[in-house]
Coordinates of C-alpha atoms in Angstrom, one line a residue:
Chain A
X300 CA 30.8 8.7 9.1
X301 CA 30.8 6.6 6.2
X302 CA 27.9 7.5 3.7
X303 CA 26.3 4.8 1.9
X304 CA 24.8 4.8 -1.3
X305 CA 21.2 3.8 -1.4
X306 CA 22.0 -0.4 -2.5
X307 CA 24.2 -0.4 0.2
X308 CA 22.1 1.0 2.9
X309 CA 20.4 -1.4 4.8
X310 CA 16.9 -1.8 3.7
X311 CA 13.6 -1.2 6.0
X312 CA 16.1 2.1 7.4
X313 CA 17.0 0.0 10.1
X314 CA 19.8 0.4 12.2
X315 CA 21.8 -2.5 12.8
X316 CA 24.2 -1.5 15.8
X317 CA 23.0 -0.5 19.2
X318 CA 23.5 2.8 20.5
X319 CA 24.3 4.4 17.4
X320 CA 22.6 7.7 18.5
X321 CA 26.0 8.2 20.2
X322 CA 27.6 8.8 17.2
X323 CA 24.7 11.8 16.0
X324 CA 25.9 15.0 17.4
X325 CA 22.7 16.9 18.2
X326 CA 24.8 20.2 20.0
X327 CA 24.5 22.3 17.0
X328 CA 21.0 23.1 17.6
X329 CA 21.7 24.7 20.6
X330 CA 21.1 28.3 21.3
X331 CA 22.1 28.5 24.7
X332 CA 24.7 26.4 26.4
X333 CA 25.0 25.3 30.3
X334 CA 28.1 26.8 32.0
X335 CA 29.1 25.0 35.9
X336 CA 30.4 27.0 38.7
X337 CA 32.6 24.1 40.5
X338 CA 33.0 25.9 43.6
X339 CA 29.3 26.2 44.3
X340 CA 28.2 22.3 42.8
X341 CA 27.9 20.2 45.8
X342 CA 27.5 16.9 43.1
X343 CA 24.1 16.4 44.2
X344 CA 23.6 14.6 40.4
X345 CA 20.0 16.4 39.8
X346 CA 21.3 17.6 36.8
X347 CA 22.3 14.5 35.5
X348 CA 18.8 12.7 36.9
X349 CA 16.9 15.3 35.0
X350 CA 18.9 16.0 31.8
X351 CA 16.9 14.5 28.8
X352 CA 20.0 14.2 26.5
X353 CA 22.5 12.5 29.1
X354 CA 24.4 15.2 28.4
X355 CA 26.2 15.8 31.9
X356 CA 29.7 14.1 32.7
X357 CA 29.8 12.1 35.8
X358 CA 32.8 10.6 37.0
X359 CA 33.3 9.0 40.3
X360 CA 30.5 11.0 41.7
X361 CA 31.6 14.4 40.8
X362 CA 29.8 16.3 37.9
X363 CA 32.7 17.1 36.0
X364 CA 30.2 19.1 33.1
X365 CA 28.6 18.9 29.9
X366 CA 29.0 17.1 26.7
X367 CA 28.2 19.9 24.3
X368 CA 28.2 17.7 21.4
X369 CA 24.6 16.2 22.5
X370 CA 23.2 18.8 24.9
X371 CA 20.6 20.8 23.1
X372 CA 20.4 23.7 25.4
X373 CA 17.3 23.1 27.0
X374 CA 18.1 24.8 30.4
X375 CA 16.8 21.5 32.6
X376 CA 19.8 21.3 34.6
X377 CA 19.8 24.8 35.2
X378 CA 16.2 24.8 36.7
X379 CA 16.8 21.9 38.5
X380 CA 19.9 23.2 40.1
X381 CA 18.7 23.5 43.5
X382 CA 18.4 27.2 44.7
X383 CA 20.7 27.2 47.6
X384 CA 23.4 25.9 44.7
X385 CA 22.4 27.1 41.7
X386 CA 25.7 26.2 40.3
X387 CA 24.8 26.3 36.3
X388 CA 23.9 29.3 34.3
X389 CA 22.5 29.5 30.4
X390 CA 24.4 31.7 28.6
X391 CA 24.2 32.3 25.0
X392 CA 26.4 30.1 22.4
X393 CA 28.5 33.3 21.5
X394 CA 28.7 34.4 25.5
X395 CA 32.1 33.9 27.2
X396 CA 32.5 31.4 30.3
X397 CA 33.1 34.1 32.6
X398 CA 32.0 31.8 35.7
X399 CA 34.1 29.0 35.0
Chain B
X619 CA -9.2 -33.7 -11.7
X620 CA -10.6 -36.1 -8.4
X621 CA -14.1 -35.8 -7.4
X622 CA -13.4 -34.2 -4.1
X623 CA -11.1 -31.6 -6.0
X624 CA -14.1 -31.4 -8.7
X625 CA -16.1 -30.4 -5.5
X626 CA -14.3 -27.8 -3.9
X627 CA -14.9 -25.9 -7.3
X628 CA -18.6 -25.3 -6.9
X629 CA -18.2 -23.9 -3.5
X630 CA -20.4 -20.8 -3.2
X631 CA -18.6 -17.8 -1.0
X632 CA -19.4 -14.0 -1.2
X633 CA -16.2 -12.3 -1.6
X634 CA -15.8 -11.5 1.7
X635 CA -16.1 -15.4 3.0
X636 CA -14.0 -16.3 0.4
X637 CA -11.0 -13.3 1.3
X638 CA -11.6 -14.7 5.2
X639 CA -11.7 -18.5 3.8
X640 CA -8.0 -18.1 2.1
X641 CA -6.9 -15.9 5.6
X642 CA -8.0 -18.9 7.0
X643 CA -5.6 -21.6 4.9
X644 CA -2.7 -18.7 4.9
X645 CA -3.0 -18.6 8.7
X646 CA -1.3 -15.5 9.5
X647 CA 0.6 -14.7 13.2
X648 CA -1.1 -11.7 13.5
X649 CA -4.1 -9.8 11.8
X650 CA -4.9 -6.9 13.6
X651 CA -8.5 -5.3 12.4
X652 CA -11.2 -2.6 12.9
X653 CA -14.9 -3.5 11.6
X654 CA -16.1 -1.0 9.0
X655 CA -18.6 -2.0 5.9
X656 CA -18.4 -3.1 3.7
X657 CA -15.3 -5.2 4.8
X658 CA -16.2 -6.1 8.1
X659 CA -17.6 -9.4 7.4
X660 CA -14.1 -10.7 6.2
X661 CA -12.8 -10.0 10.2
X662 CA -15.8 -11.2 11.6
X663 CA -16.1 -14.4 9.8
X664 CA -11.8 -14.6 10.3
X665 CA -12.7 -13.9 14.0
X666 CA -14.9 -17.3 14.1
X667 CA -11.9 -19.6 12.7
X668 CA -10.0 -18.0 15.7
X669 CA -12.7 -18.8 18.4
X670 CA -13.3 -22.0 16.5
X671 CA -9.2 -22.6 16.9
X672 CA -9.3 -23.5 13.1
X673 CA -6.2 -20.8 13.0
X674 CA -3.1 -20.1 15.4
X675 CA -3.4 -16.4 14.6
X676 CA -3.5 -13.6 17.3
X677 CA -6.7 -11.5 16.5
X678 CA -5.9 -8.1 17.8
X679 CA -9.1 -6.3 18.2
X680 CA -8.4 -2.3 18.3
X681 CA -10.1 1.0 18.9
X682 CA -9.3 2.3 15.0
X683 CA -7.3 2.0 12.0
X684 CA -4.4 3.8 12.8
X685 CA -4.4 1.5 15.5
X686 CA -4.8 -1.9 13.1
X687 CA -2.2 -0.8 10.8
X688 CA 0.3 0.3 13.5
X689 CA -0.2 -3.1 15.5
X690 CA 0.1 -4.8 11.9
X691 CA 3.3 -3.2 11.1
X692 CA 4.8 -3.9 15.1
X693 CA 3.5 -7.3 14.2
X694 CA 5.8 -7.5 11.4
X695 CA 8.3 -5.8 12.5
X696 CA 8.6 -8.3 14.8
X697 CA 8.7 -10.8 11.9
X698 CA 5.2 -12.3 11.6
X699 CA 3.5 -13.2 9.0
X700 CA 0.3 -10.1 8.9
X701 CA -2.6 -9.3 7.7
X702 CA -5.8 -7.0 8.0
X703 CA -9.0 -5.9 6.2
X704 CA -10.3 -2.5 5.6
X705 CA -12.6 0.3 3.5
X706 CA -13.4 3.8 2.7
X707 CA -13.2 5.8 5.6
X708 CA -10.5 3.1 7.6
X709 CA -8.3 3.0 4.9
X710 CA -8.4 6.9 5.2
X711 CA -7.4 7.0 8.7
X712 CA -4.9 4.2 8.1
X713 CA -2.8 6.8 5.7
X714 CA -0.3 7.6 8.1
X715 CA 0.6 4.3 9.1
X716 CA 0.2 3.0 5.3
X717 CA 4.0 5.3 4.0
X718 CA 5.1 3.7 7.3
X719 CA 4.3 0.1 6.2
X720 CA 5.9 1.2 3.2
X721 CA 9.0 2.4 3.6
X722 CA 9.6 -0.2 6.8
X723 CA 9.4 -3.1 3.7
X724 CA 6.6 -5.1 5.7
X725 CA 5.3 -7.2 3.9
X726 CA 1.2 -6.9 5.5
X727 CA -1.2 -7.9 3.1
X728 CA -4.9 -5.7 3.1
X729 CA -7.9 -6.9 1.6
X730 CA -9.4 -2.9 0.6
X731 CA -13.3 -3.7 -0.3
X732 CA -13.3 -0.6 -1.8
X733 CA -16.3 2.0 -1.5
X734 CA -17.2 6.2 -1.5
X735 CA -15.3 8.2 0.6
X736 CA -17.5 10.9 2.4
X737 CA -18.8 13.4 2.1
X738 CA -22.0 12.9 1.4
X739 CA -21.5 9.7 3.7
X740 CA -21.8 6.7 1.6
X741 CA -21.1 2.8 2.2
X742 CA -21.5 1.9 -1.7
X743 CA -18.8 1.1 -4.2
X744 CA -16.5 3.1 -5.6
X745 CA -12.5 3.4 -5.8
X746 CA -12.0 6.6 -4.1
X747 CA -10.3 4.9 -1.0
X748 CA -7.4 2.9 -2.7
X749 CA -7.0 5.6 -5.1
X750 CA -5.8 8.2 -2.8
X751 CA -3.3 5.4 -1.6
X752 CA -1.7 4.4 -4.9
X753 CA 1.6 6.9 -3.7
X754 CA 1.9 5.3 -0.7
X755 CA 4.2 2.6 -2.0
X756 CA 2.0 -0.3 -1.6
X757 CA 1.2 -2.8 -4.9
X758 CA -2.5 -2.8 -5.6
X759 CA -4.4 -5.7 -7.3
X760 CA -7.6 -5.7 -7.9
X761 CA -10.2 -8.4 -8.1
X762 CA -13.1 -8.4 -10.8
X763 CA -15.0 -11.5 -9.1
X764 CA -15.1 -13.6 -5.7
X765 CA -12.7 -16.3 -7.6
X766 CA -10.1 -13.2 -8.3
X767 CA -10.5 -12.0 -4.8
X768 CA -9.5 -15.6 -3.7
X769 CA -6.8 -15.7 -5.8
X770 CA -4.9 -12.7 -5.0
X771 CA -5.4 -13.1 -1.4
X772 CA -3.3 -16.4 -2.0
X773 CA -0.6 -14.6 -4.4
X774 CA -0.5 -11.7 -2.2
X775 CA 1.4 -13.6 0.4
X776 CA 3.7 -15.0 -1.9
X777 CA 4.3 -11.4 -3.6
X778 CA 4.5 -9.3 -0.3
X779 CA 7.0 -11.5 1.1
X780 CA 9.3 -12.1 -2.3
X781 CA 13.0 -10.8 -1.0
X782 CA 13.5 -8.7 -4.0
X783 CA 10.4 -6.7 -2.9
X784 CA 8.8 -7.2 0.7
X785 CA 6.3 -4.7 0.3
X786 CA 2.9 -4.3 1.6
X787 CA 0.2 -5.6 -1.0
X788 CA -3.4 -4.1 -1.5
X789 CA -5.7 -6.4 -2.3
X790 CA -8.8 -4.8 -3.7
X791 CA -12.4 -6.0 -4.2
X792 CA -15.7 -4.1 -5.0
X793 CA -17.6 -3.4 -1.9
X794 CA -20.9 -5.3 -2.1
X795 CA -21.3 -5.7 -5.8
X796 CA -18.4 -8.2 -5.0
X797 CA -17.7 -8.2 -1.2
X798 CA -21.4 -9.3 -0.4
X799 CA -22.5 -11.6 -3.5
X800 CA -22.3 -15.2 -3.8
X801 CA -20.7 -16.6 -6.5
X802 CA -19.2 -20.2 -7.4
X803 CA -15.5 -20.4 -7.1
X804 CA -12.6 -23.0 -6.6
X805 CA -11.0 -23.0 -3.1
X806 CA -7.6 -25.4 -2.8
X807 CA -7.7 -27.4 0.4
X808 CA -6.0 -26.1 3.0
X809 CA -2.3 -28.4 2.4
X810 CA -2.0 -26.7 -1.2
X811 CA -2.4 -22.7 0.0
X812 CA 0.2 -23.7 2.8
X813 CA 2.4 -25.3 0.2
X814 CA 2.2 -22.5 -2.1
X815 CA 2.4 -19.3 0.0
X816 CA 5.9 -21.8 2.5
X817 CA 7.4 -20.6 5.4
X818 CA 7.8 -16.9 6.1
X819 CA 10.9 -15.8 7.8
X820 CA 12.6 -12.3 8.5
X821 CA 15.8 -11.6 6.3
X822 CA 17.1 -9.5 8.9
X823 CA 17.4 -9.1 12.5
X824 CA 13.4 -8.5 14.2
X825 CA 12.7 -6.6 17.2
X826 CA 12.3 -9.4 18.9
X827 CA 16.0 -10.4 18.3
X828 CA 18.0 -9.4 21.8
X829 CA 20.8 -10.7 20.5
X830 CA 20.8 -8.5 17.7
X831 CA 19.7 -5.5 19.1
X832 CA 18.2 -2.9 16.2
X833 CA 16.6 0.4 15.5
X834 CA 13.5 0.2 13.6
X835 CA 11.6 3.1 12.1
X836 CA 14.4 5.7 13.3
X837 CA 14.6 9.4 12.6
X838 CA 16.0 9.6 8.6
X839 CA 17.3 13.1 8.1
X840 CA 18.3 14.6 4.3
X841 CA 21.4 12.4 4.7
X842 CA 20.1 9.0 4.4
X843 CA 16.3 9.3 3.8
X844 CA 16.1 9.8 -0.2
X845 CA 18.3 6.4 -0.1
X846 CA 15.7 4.7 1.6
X847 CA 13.1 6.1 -0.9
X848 CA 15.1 4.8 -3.6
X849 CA 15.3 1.5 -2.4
X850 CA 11.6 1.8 -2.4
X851 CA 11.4 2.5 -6.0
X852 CA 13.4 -0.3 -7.1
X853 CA 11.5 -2.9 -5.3
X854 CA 8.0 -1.5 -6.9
X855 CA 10.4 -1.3 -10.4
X856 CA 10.8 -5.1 -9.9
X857 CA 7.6 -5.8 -8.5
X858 CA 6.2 -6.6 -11.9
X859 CA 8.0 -9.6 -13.1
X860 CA 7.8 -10.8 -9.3
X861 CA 3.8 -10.6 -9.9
X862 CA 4.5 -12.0 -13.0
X863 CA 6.0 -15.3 -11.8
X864 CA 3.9 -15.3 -8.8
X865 CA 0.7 -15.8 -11.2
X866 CA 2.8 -18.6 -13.7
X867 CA 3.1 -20.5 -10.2
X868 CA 0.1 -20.0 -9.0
X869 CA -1.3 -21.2 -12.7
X870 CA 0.3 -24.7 -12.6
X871 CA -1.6 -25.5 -9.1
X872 CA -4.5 -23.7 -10.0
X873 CA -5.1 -24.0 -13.4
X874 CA -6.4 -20.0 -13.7
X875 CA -4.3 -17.4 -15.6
X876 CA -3.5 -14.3 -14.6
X877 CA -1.1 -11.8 -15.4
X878 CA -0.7 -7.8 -15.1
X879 CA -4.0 -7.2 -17.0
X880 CA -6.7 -9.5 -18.6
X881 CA -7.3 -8.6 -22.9
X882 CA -10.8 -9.4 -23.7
X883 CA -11.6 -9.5 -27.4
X884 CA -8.3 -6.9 -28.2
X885 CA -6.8 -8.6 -30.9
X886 CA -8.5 -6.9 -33.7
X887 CA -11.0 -4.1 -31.9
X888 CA -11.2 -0.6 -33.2
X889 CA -12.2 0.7 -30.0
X890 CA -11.9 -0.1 -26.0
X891 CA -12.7 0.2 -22.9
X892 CA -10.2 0.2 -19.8
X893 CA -12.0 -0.8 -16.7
X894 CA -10.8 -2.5 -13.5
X895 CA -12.9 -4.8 -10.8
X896 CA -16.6 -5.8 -11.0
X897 CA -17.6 -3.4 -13.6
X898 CA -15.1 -5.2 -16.1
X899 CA -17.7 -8.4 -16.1
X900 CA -20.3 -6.0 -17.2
X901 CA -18.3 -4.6 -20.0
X902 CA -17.8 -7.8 -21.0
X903 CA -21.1 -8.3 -22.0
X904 CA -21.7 -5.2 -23.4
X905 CA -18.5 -6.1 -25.6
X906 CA -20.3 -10.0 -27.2
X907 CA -23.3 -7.5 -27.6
X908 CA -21.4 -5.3 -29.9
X909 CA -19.5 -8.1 -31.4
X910 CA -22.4 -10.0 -32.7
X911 CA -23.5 -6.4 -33.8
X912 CA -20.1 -7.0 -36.2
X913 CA -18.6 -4.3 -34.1
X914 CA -14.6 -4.4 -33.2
X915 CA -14.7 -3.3 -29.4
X916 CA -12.7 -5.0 -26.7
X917 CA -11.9 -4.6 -23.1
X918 CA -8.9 -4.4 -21.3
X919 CA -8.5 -4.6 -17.7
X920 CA -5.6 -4.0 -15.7
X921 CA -5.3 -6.3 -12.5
X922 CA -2.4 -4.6 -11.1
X923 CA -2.3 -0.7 -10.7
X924 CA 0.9 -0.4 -8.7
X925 CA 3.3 -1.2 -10.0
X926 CA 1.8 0.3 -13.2
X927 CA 2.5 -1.7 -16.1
X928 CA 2.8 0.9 -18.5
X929 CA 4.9 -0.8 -20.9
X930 CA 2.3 -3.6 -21.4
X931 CA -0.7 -1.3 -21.2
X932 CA 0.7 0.8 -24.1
X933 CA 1.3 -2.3 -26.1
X934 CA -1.9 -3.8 -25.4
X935 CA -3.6 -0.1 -27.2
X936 CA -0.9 0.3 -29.7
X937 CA -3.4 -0.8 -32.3
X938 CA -7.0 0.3 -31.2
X939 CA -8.3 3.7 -32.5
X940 CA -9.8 4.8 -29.5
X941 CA -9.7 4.3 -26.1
X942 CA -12.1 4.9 -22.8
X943 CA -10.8 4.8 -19.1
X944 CA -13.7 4.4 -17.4
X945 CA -12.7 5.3 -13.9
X946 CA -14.5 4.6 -10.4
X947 CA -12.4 7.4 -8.6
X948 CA -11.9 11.1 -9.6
X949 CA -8.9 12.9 -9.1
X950 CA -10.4 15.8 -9.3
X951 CA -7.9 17.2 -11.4
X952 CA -10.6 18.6 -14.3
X953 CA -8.2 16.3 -16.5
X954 CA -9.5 12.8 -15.8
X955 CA -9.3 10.4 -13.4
X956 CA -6.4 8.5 -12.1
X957 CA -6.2 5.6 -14.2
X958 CA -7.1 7.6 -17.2
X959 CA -4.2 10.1 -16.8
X960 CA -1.3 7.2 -16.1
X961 CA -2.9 5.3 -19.1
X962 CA -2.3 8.5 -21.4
X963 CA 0.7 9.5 -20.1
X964 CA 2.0 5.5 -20.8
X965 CA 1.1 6.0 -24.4
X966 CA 3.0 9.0 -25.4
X967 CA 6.1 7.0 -26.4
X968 CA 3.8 5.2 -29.2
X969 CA 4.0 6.9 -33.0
X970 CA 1.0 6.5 -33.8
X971 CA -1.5 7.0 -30.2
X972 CA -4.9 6.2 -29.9
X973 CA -7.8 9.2 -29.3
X974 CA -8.6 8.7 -25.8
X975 CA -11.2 10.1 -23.6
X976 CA -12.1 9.7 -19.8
X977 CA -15.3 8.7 -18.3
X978 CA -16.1 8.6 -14.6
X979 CA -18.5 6.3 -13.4
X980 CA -20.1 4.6 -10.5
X981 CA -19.4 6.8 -7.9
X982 CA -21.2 5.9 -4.7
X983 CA -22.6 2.5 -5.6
X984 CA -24.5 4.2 -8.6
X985 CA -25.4 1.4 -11.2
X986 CA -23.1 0.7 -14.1
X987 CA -25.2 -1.0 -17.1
X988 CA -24.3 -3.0 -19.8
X989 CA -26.5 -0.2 -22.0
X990 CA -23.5 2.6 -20.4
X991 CA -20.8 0.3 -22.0
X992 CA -22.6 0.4 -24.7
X993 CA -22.9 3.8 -25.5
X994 CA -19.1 4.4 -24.8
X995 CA -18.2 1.9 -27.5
X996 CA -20.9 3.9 -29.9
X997 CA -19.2 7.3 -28.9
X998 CA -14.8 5.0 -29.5
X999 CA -16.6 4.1 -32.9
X1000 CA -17.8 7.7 -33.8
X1001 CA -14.2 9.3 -32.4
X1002 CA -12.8 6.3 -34.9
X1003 CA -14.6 8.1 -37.9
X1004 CA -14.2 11.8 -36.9
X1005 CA -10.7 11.4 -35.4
X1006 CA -12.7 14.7 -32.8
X1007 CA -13.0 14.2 -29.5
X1008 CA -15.9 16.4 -27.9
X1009 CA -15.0 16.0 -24.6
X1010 CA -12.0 14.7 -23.2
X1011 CA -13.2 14.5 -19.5
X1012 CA -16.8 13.7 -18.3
X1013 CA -18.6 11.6 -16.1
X1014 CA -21.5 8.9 -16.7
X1015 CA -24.2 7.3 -15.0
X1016 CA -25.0 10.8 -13.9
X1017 CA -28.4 12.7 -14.1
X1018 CA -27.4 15.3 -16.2

């Protein structure tokens, strides 16, 4: 991203495009990441209802996963995984994907 | 000067009447307000011009403070034209929302009738309130009489809303002495305040703009918010000569000067007193008293405190001996009070400095006298002769 020098910035620190929070990759804060079993999602999209970030892919109504750039680790979609699913686990950052 | 003009300069206002009187020609959108003395008469009698339908404004009557300045700054944010009145204790629980003001580059003006802070709980004069605001990035005049008051009410507008600036302006009267007396001042009709203060308009996208949608007061992390600061700075750095011009303009439909302070009597004084507001007038006397004594003494007092003109002040003392801030606000910094320490610090690039000493005075409401001005300029004239200053800090109008 392009850093501007205070004259240029835009005064009142407003932000003049919409949905520029896109662009502000918030995944480094993260401690503990999501990780989907496939075989036991049933793409009920509770995940992606609850998650506060809009961090889980949909496409065509299959959860595909997570966009680790913006998920903060929070473990939401986890919880909300329902228990005869429970398709996601939270494993620590440095943890391998053993699942998936 | 025609009769009816002649008239409307013997119209007798406390300050308060006269701060909601120009509110009332300046028709704002929005002013957004909580009652507390001793400013609450200026909503109150604002409120009646809205019930009378003498003003367009939306009167937004809220549960505190923080709520009037964050509905002010929405307000603006939205791009209207804003103002509210406040004191002491509001002004206090404002703070938050004052940096926000601030760094957003609203352009609110706030009539402060300034009095005590607590504790002990007091509703009397003193500068405690705005002077724990003068980092917060707003400009600060402030208003010796109910004609001054008036005035910068009027210029505030016009100053707040200048592009090179749009910055929040404080405009600051003494609670009671001032806020609550009558006095006889000139009020333009209501054609020349619109005339003077025009139309204002948003430079940039508002709020209310969907078809420019935009963030406002978004998250600023260490990459981008010392920028913003900075921007800051540089409209208070060129808030001077905006003030500046605002007051030649304001002089040619007017006909009264102002400027960044007011020199009484400094041409050729030994010694001075630096004093701001109500408590100037009284040092004024004290100063003819001394003169027709034969005694050099004159007064200077600064009618904007941010920005601080500290190229002018030091110019205006280059050539006194010695110097008194009299201060109605303690920093409690067991150094002096707050305009004493920027008015010392302004004259260390002079050769040859004046002795200086600070006084604090008037906390509370307590009585300033023409006999306490008096015995400062007997203690400049006596530092004059020594060239020893016994105490650089103390207070007056105290029991001791």
């Amino acid at each position: 991203m392009m850093k501007r020098g205070w004259k240029e910035t835009p005064i009142r620190g407003i932000i003049l495009e919409a949905g520029s929070s896109h662009d502000y990759a918030t995944g480094g804060w993260r401690k503990i990441k999501p990780v989907l079993d496939s075989a036991k999602c049933i793409d009920c999209m509770l995940c992606w209802v609850f998650c506060p970030d809009s961090a889980v892919i949909v496409e065509n109504g299959k959860m595909l996963g997570f966009d680790l750039e913006h998920c903060k680790g929070c473990g939401i979609c986890a919880e909300e995984c329902p228990d005869k699913v429970k398709a996601i686990t939270m494993l620590a950052e440095e943890e391998e994907e053993e699942i998936a | 000067m025609t009769a009816e003009k002649k008239a409307k300069c013997s119209t007798g206002l406390t300050g308060n009447i006269a701060v909601a009187y120009a509110m009332k020609q300046i028709n704002p959108d929005v002013v957004a307000a909580y009652p507390i003395t001793p400013s609450t008469t200026v909503v109150e009698e604002f409120s009646s011009y809205v019930a009378d339908g003498a003003v367009t404004t939306e009167l937004i009557t809220v549960e505190s403070e923080h709520s009037a300045m964050s509905a002010c700054i929405g307000a603006a944010a939205a791009g209207a034209r804003v103002m509210t009145a406040t004191s002491s204790q509001g002004l206090a629980l404002m703070w938050e929302m004052l940096y926000i003001a601030s760094g957003m580059r609203l352009p609110i003006v706030m009539t402060c009738v300034n009095r005590a802070l607590s504790a002990p709980l007091n509703i009397h004069c003193d500068h405690s309130d705005s002077m724990g605001a003068r980092d917060s990035g707003w400009i600060q005049l402030y208003s010796e009489t109910v004609q001054e008051a008036y005035d910068n009410v009027v210029q505030a507008v016009r100053i707040a809303e200048h592009g090179n600036l749009l910055l929040p302006v404080m405009v600051c009267l003494d609670g009671f002495i001032t806020s609550h007396s009558i006095e006889n001042l000139c009020v333009f009709d209501d054609d020349t305040v619109k005339g003077f203060i025009g139309e204002y308009k948003l430079n940039q996208p508002s709020l209310l703009d969907v078809e420019h949608p935009t963030s406002y007061g978004a998250v600023a992390l260490p990459d981008s918010y010392i920028e913003s600061r900075r921007q800051l700075a540089e409209a208070m750095i060129n808030a001077k000569d905006v003030i500046t011009d605002v007051a030649k303009e304001y002089e040619k439909v007017s006909g009264r000067h102002y400027g960044l302070m007011e020199r009484y009597m400094m041409d050729d004084a030994d010694a001075a007193i630096v004093i701001m507001s109500s408590a100037a007038g009284t040092t004024k006397v004290a100063v003819d008293e001394m003169r027709k004594r034969g005694l050099k003494v004159g007064l200077l007092k600064p009618r904007v405190f941010r920005p601080f003109p500290y190229i002018e002040i030091a110019d205006a003392l280059k050539n006194i001996k010695s110097v008194a801030v009299l201060d109605r606000a303690d920093s409690y910094s067991s150094f002096g009070g707050p305009l004493f320490t920027e008015i010392r610090s302004s004259l260390y690039e002079l050769d040859k400095r004046p002795k200086i000493i600070s006084r604090i005075f008037g906390l509370g409401g307590r009585e300033y006298g023409v006999q306490d001005a008096v015995k400062i300029f007997e203690e400049l004239l006596k530092i004059k002769e020594t060239g020893k200053v016994d105490k650089l800090y103390n207070y007056i109008t105290v029991r001791e």
